[in-house]
Amino acid sequence: MQLSNDYLAQHTLSLAEAGVQLPSYKRSELDIGIVHLGLGAFHRSHQAVFTEQVLEQTNDLQWGICAVAFSNEQLKDQINAQDGLYTNVVCGKTQSFQIIGSIKQALVASKQMPDVLATLALPSVKLVSLTVTEKGYCLNEAGDLDIQSANIQHDIGNITSPKSAVGILVAGFLSRFYKGQPAFNVIACDNLPHNGDKLKKATVALANEINSELANWISANAHFPNTMVDCITPKTEGSTVAAVEENCRYTDSVPVQREPFAQWVIEDIPSMARPAWEKAGVMFTNDVDGFEKTKLRILNGTHSALAYIGSLLSIDTVYNAINNTQVKAFISELLEHEIIPSIDAPAGLDLADYAQAILERYDNPSIRHLLIQIAADGSLKIPVRTLEPIKENLAAGRSIERLSIVVAAWIKFIVARTEQQADIADPKNQLMQQVVSGFTGDAKSDVSAFLAIDGIVEKELLANQQFVDSVVTAYSEIDSFLASLA
């Protein structure tokens, strides 16, 4: 087949192969109603796709998206060169291709902050959503705003040119506050328990450093619903770009690839203006916490376990890890004996069935989800995904043996990366590498030193000798454990 060299854009949509789903609404009439902070693959495979489905079904064109990258100017330019269009490649037993048109404009905060703040001040903007990862919330170990963070310190003194996501929110609110405009509402979409509550608390705290009246106004007028998001979205690779060109008859420089499954649960706030996302399958409920905890522990918790154990076994992807019979058996036992017992199931959800469905989603050869990608930011992820169920299991007298192995594997992973002089993507990377460089080979002293790193383990849990002993035992036996899986 003769391939077209034309790039995807509004005027080249007619080039697309017949099987490619195209936007059917008038994109020229699309208004910006949502500003999204964090122009990454996950937003484009998840929230933007749900919004696309609503635009298709309702023709309610007030909900176009202005997507803001923090520093990736190349991605911003590529998105805008394609008129905001890109291809969502759904990888199941077969591949399907949909051109997403819900993004009206892309900006980059590091170079276009005045434009970002001007967009946040538009009367048409009613929502701001975020996918900025756990570290983007600038929280300390207590879940409060980290006032000592360099970005937060900068924003306190320079709120009209903020660097942090929280600072951008405050700057946006500040403009609307002074102009007498209604507050926008904020939807956090990161894997953080009570993400909306924590983001609101951090936003109000930073606003209070600027103007106490502004802080009170945000607290009284802006909604920050808690949410749970789920859709496995690996980093886009060259094979995805090639698949689009081969199957769609155009060139797309910024496609995304994802699994067929996607879920979005949002705290139901009836007075909040929003797209009719329920028409696209989004669940609105008063029990986000139950779904959030279930997903964080069963999916994200086993993801972290696979990331560290698999990496130590020189396995590269989730698919390859779960197709190691011994690794899968360990994950299944971890779920059955230590993760599922730590969760109170939301009404109507069978946790065993949910866990089995997660394992089946991992067993998808079309999704190359790199373990090294999942292993990033362990100092932020492990406390939520692994240490929280450990704490609850200890209080209930349940086993923590397998969860302790996950903690030990994480420590061993940091040791291995340090010895290899390889990069560790983590906000505490320097501190962790400094600590493990001083390891003596004595499991008790080494593990105790690592667990004592500030901001990783809560003091109450660190004082629990059963927990420390369990991790020490797991770490002392980690090499033989890994050998049993190989």
XYZ file of C-alpha atoms in Angstrom:
486
model
C 0.000 0.000 0.000
C 1.260 3.491 -0.834
C 1.581 5.400 2.450
C 0.765 9.089 2.662
C 3.434 11.436 3.946
C 0.833 14.001 5.043
C 0.676 14.705 8.746
C -2.550 14.462 10.662
C -4.313 17.828 10.774
C -7.831 19.179 10.400
C -7.447 19.598 6.633
C -6.041 16.070 6.138
C -8.755 14.144 7.981
C -10.148 12.979 4.659
C -6.957 10.946 4.128
C -7.748 8.614 7.007
C -8.513 4.975 6.305
C -12.234 4.134 6.399
C -11.965 2.212 9.684
C -10.505 5.158 11.630
C -13.058 6.921 13.830
C -13.060 10.684 13.189
C -14.547 13.597 15.134
C -18.075 14.181 13.844
C -18.764 17.471 15.648
C -17.731 20.926 14.406
C -14.318 21.451 15.965
C -14.257 25.011 14.640
C -17.055 25.802 17.114
C -15.352 24.096 20.071
C -14.881 26.452 23.020
C -12.341 26.023 25.830
C -14.117 24.943 29.001
C -11.378 22.801 30.550
C -7.732 23.587 31.234
C -5.678 20.461 31.834
C -2.306 20.640 33.593
C 0.004 17.821 32.504
C -0.011 17.168 28.764
C 1.151 13.569 28.939
C 0.070 10.289 27.393
C -2.298 9.387 30.216
C -4.417 12.519 29.882
C -4.652 11.993 26.142
C -5.643 8.326 26.517
C -8.090 8.874 29.385
C -9.729 12.213 30.286
C -9.476 13.628 26.756
C -11.013 10.426 25.330
C -13.919 10.460 27.794
C -14.491 14.113 26.884
C -14.321 13.233 23.182
C -17.069 10.658 23.684
C -19.266 13.286 25.327
C -18.659 15.752 22.492
C -19.656 13.042 20.016
C -22.809 12.052 21.891
C -24.096 15.437 23.024
C -22.595 18.004 20.623
C -22.123 20.183 23.720
C -19.180 22.170 22.398
C -18.406 24.225 25.505
C -15.996 21.576 26.835
C -12.932 21.820 24.614
C -9.579 21.381 26.359
C -6.548 23.645 26.607
C -3.791 21.182 27.541
C -0.748 22.577 29.336
C 2.651 20.888 29.326
C 5.030 22.063 32.034
C 8.259 22.069 30.028
C 7.865 19.805 26.974
C 7.876 22.429 24.247
C 8.347 19.829 21.510
C 5.147 18.002 22.473
C 3.243 21.301 22.588
C 4.486 22.209 19.112
C 3.657 18.760 17.724
C 0.119 18.843 19.123
C -0.532 22.353 17.781
C 0.965 21.498 14.375
C -1.711 18.798 14.134
C -4.483 21.251 15.155
C -4.762 19.463 18.513
C -5.552 16.152 16.818
C -3.879 12.842 17.643
C -4.619 9.144 17.380
C -5.740 6.990 20.284
C -4.604 3.429 19.519
C -6.506 0.866 21.589
C -4.492 -2.348 21.835
C -6.507 -5.444 22.608
C -6.854 -8.654 20.638
C -7.030 -6.314 17.661
C -6.058 -2.660 17.306
C -8.552 0.153 16.820
C -7.782 3.748 15.886
C -9.654 6.915 16.840
C -8.662 10.500 16.080
C -9.280 12.584 19.210
C -10.306 16.209 18.705
C -11.176 17.372 22.217
C -7.902 19.268 22.673
C -8.393 22.713 21.176
C -5.008 24.163 22.093
C -1.723 23.215 23.763
C 0.540 25.504 25.783
C 3.845 25.040 27.619
C 3.983 26.633 31.061
C 7.738 27.204 31.164
C 7.578 29.508 28.117
C 3.946 30.675 27.995
C 2.865 31.320 31.567
C 1.052 34.592 30.708
C -0.986 32.656 28.117
C -1.725 29.896 30.634
C -2.969 32.396 33.215
C -4.974 34.300 30.585
C -6.675 31.042 29.597
C -7.477 30.229 33.227
C -9.155 33.652 33.431
C -11.474 32.991 30.479
C -15.144 33.091 31.551
C -15.706 29.931 29.486
C -13.279 27.924 31.647
C -15.173 26.062 34.351
C -12.844 23.145 35.111
C -9.139 22.563 35.646
C -7.953 18.951 35.650
C -4.502 17.628 36.494
C -2.264 14.649 35.775
C 1.024 15.743 37.332
C 2.041 12.538 39.232
C 2.234 12.312 43.001
C 5.237 14.620 43.272
C 3.421 17.382 41.393
C 1.207 18.016 44.429
C 4.190 19.258 46.492
C 3.077 17.448 49.640
C 5.161 16.434 52.646
C 4.945 13.056 54.376
C 1.987 14.289 56.454
C 0.024 15.046 53.283
C 0.273 18.830 53.754
C 1.767 21.404 51.409
C 5.555 21.241 51.547
C 6.206 24.912 52.224
C 9.974 24.301 52.073
C 9.795 22.941 48.503
C 11.890 25.064 46.162
C 9.003 25.506 43.719
C 6.570 26.473 46.470
C 9.060 28.955 47.913
C 9.419 30.456 44.431
C 5.647 30.661 43.990
C 5.122 32.409 47.332
C 7.355 35.221 46.137
C 6.369 35.121 42.453
C 2.748 34.013 42.254
C 2.195 35.626 38.846
C 4.933 33.427 37.362
C 4.419 30.144 39.237
C 6.422 26.967 38.713
C 4.312 24.371 40.545
C 0.899 22.997 39.584
C -0.457 24.230 42.915
C 0.981 27.662 42.191
C -0.674 27.751 38.754
C -4.024 26.971 40.393
C -3.553 29.733 42.968
C -2.492 32.237 40.297
C -5.548 31.303 38.239
C -7.843 31.690 41.217
C -6.195 35.000 42.141
C -7.055 36.566 38.771
C -10.681 35.452 38.964
C -10.937 36.572 42.589
C -9.828 40.125 41.749
C -12.077 40.276 38.669
C -15.144 39.042 40.561
C -15.442 35.971 38.336
C -16.730 32.599 39.588
C -14.118 30.109 40.741
C -13.306 27.198 38.467
C -13.504 23.685 39.901
C -10.527 21.341 40.035
C -10.372 17.629 39.202
C -7.237 15.816 40.385
C -6.527 12.699 38.307
C -3.438 11.199 39.933
C -2.957 8.005 41.964
C -3.199 9.606 45.368
C -5.694 8.692 48.122
C -8.180 11.527 48.646
C -6.496 13.356 45.778
C -9.074 16.143 45.611
C -9.048 16.749 49.355
C -5.251 16.891 49.441
C -5.015 19.178 46.439
C -7.597 21.575 47.878
C -5.783 21.646 51.214
C -2.474 22.383 49.472
C -4.030 25.040 47.222
C -5.702 26.826 50.119
C -2.467 26.658 52.141
C -0.452 28.271 49.361
C -3.177 30.863 48.752
C -3.072 31.708 52.444
C 0.610 32.601 52.057
C -0.424 35.105 49.364
C -3.747 36.481 50.577
C -5.921 35.098 53.386
C -9.107 36.423 51.742
C -8.196 34.545 48.566
C -7.683 31.373 50.591
C -11.105 31.740 52.211
C -12.702 32.413 48.808
C -11.170 29.291 47.263
C -12.214 27.199 50.262
C -15.802 28.419 50.012
C -16.275 28.481 46.235
C -14.133 25.855 44.486
C -14.964 22.158 44.382
C -12.118 19.609 44.381
C -13.852 16.212 43.997
C -11.915 13.066 44.815
C -11.406 10.747 41.860
C -10.076 7.382 40.775
C -8.603 6.891 37.299
C -7.583 3.665 35.595
C -6.262 2.888 32.125
C -2.904 1.261 31.444
C -1.104 3.637 29.095
C 2.519 2.809 28.235
C 4.909 5.367 26.885
C 4.399 5.839 23.139
C 7.063 4.064 21.116
C 8.134 4.182 17.491
C 6.102 1.050 16.796
C 2.925 2.974 17.635
C 3.805 5.755 15.202
C 4.515 3.114 12.531
C 1.244 1.275 13.234
C -0.722 4.501 12.758
C 1.001 5.284 9.471
C 0.482 1.749 8.187
C -3.147 1.382 9.243
C -4.494 4.939 9.027
C -2.763 6.390 5.919
C -1.425 9.512 7.606
C 1.533 10.383 9.836
C 0.878 11.218 13.482
C 3.907 12.348 15.490
C 2.130 12.094 18.874
C -0.244 9.096 19.016
C -1.008 7.360 22.299
C -1.448 3.649 22.931
C -3.582 2.153 25.700
C -5.429 -0.954 26.768
C -9.174 -1.358 26.021
C -10.174 -0.937 29.681
C -10.698 2.569 31.055
C -12.398 3.658 34.266
C -13.036 7.037 35.859
C -14.815 7.430 39.192
C -15.582 10.957 40.388
C -17.077 12.185 43.641
C -20.617 13.306 42.863
C -21.083 17.051 43.409
C -24.444 17.885 41.760
C -23.848 21.645 41.681
C -20.555 21.352 39.772
C -20.666 22.355 36.101
C -19.071 19.637 33.977
C -19.412 17.651 30.757
C -22.011 14.878 30.802
C -19.231 12.356 31.355
C -21.710 9.785 32.667
C -22.818 9.332 29.032
C -19.281 8.059 28.337
C -19.350 5.630 31.254
C -17.823 7.762 34.007
C -19.151 6.765 37.431
C -20.296 9.466 39.836
C -20.556 8.245 43.418
C -20.280 9.247 47.058
C -17.908 6.297 47.692
C -14.846 7.246 45.656
C -12.665 6.214 48.605
C -13.629 2.550 48.277
C -12.879 2.425 44.542
C -9.725 4.486 45.002
C -8.296 2.222 47.695
C -9.223 -0.890 45.699
C -7.437 0.330 42.580
C -4.405 1.765 44.393
C -3.756 -1.456 46.275
C -4.755 -4.132 43.759
C -3.557 -2.560 40.501
C -0.952 0.008 41.538
C 0.264 -2.130 44.438
C 0.905 -5.154 42.243
C 2.363 -2.887 39.555
C 5.005 -1.737 42.036
C 5.655 -5.314 43.146
C 6.144 -6.374 39.529
C 8.324 -3.345 38.801
C 10.912 -4.020 41.492
C 10.862 -7.814 41.486
C 10.751 -7.973 37.689
C 13.545 -5.438 37.247
C 15.767 -7.407 39.619
C 15.095 -10.466 37.456
C 16.041 -8.480 34.302
C 12.439 -8.596 33.053
C 11.446 -5.518 31.076
C 7.640 -5.353 30.851
C 4.522 -6.111 32.869
C 3.465 -8.672 30.262
C 6.738 -10.568 30.490
C 6.712 -10.418 34.288
C 3.189 -11.781 34.663
C 4.032 -14.560 32.204
C 6.755 -15.791 34.551
C 4.850 -18.581 36.317
C 6.610 -18.110 39.658
C 6.207 -14.332 39.626
C 2.501 -14.643 38.823
C 2.065 -17.153 41.651
C 3.704 -14.729 44.104
C 1.490 -11.843 42.937
C -1.600 -14.032 43.252
C -0.643 -15.008 46.815
C 0.130 -11.369 47.654
C -3.332 -10.387 46.477
C -5.189 -13.211 48.183
C -3.493 -13.145 51.567
C -2.380 -9.563 52.177
C -3.848 -7.004 49.754
C -7.502 -8.054 49.373
C -7.951 -8.607 53.136
C -6.879 -4.973 53.699
C -9.752 -3.580 51.586
C -13.410 -3.040 52.434
C -15.074 -3.744 49.099
C -17.243 -1.002 47.590
C -20.871 -2.017 47.217
C -21.366 -4.392 44.306
C -17.662 -5.080 43.708
C -16.220 -8.576 44.183
C -12.556 -8.024 45.043
C -11.413 -11.490 43.939
C -13.050 -11.003 40.529
C -11.583 -7.497 40.276
C -8.100 -8.816 41.073
C -8.421 -11.597 38.518
C -9.480 -9.059 35.893
C -6.380 -6.990 36.700
C -4.113 -10.003 36.142
C -5.847 -10.657 32.824
C -5.267 -7.023 31.812
C -1.556 -7.469 32.550
C -1.500 -10.450 30.193
C -1.790 -8.284 27.077
C 1.124 -8.735 24.640
C 0.080 -5.610 22.725
C 0.843 -3.370 25.716
C 4.571 -2.853 26.354
C 4.348 -1.296 29.822
C 7.951 -0.888 30.924
C 8.732 -1.874 34.506
C 11.380 0.836 34.779
C 8.649 3.399 34.064
C 6.480 2.018 36.879
C 9.490 1.846 39.230
C 9.891 5.641 39.180
C 9.055 7.700 42.287
C 9.008 4.744 44.671
C 9.455 7.016 47.689
C 6.038 8.486 46.870
C 4.332 5.313 45.680
C 5.443 2.665 48.185
C 4.007 4.486 51.240
C 0.551 4.569 49.635
C 0.549 1.260 47.775
C 2.452 -0.992 50.175
C 3.045 0.587 53.586
C -0.603 1.545 54.134
C -1.854 -2.066 53.785
C 1.065 -3.215 55.949
C -0.041 -0.819 58.683
C -3.658 -1.994 58.476
C -2.685 -5.670 58.384
C -0.511 -5.258 61.475
C -3.383 -3.602 63.331
C -5.688 -6.459 62.357
C -3.180 -9.220 63.129
C -2.859 -10.271 59.495
C 0.222 -11.387 57.569
C 2.679 -8.829 56.117
C 5.295 -11.320 54.874
C 4.722 -10.793 51.143
C 4.252 -7.036 51.397
C 7.564 -6.926 53.254
C 9.171 -8.730 50.321
C 7.933 -5.911 48.054
C 9.573 -3.329 50.348
C 12.776 -5.384 50.405
C 12.732 -5.665 46.602
C 12.407 -1.888 46.348
C 15.437 -1.399 48.604
C 17.386 -3.988 46.618
C 16.381 -2.202 43.390
C 17.788 1.082 44.729
C 20.995 -0.727 45.746
C 21.329 -2.325 42.306
C 20.742 0.942 40.439
C 23.249 2.716 42.668
C 25.896 0.044 42.083
C 25.258 0.256 38.325
C 25.488 4.056 38.502
C 22.126 4.099 36.737
C 19.559 6.857 36.991
C 16.891 6.607 39.687
C 13.814 8.654 38.853
C 12.711 9.683 42.332
C 12.564 12.982 44.265
C 14.617 11.350 47.036
C 17.134 9.721 44.702
C 20.208 11.495 46.079
C 19.295 10.771 49.676
C 18.511 7.120 48.963
C 21.722 6.609 47.009
C 23.707 8.237 49.801
C 22.174 5.867 52.345
C 22.616 2.664 50.330
C 26.195 3.632 49.469
C 26.878 3.289 53.172
C 25.393 -0.201 53.473
C 27.650 -2.621 55.334
C 26.040 -5.910 54.348
C 24.323 -6.312 57.704
C 20.630 -6.593 56.826
C 19.368 -5.189 60.106
C 21.490 -2.040 60.075
C 21.107 -1.523 56.312
C 17.318 -1.852 56.307
C 16.959 0.258 59.438
C 19.006 3.032 57.832
C 16.919 2.962 54.667
C 13.555 2.918 56.416
C 14.677 5.867 58.546
C 15.061 8.115 55.486
C 12.948 11.160 56.219
C 9.511 11.194 54.653
C 9.167 7.542 53.606
C 7.877 5.590 56.619
C 5.503 7.124 59.157
C 7.010 7.335 62.634
C 4.300 5.093 64.107
C 5.036 2.328 61.613
C 8.791 2.797 61.918
C 8.438 2.251 65.671
C 6.661 -1.068 65.066
C 9.349 -3.713 65.608
C 7.307 -6.418 63.896
C 7.306 -4.357 60.697
C 11.035 -3.611 60.824
C 11.906 -7.231 61.617
C 9.723 -8.479 58.770
C 11.443 -6.224 56.222
C 14.877 -7.129 57.613
C 14.074 -10.825 57.197
C 12.747 -10.279 53.682
C 15.810 -8.261 52.705
C 18.237 -10.808 54.146
C 16.530 -13.485 52.034
C 15.856 -11.403 48.910
C 18.568 -13.052 46.786
C 17.282 -16.559 47.490
C 13.706 -15.339 46.923
C 14.651 -13.945 43.522
C 16.523 -17.138 42.661
C 13.348 -19.117 43.386
C 11.482 -17.062 40.762
C 14.087 -17.199 38.025
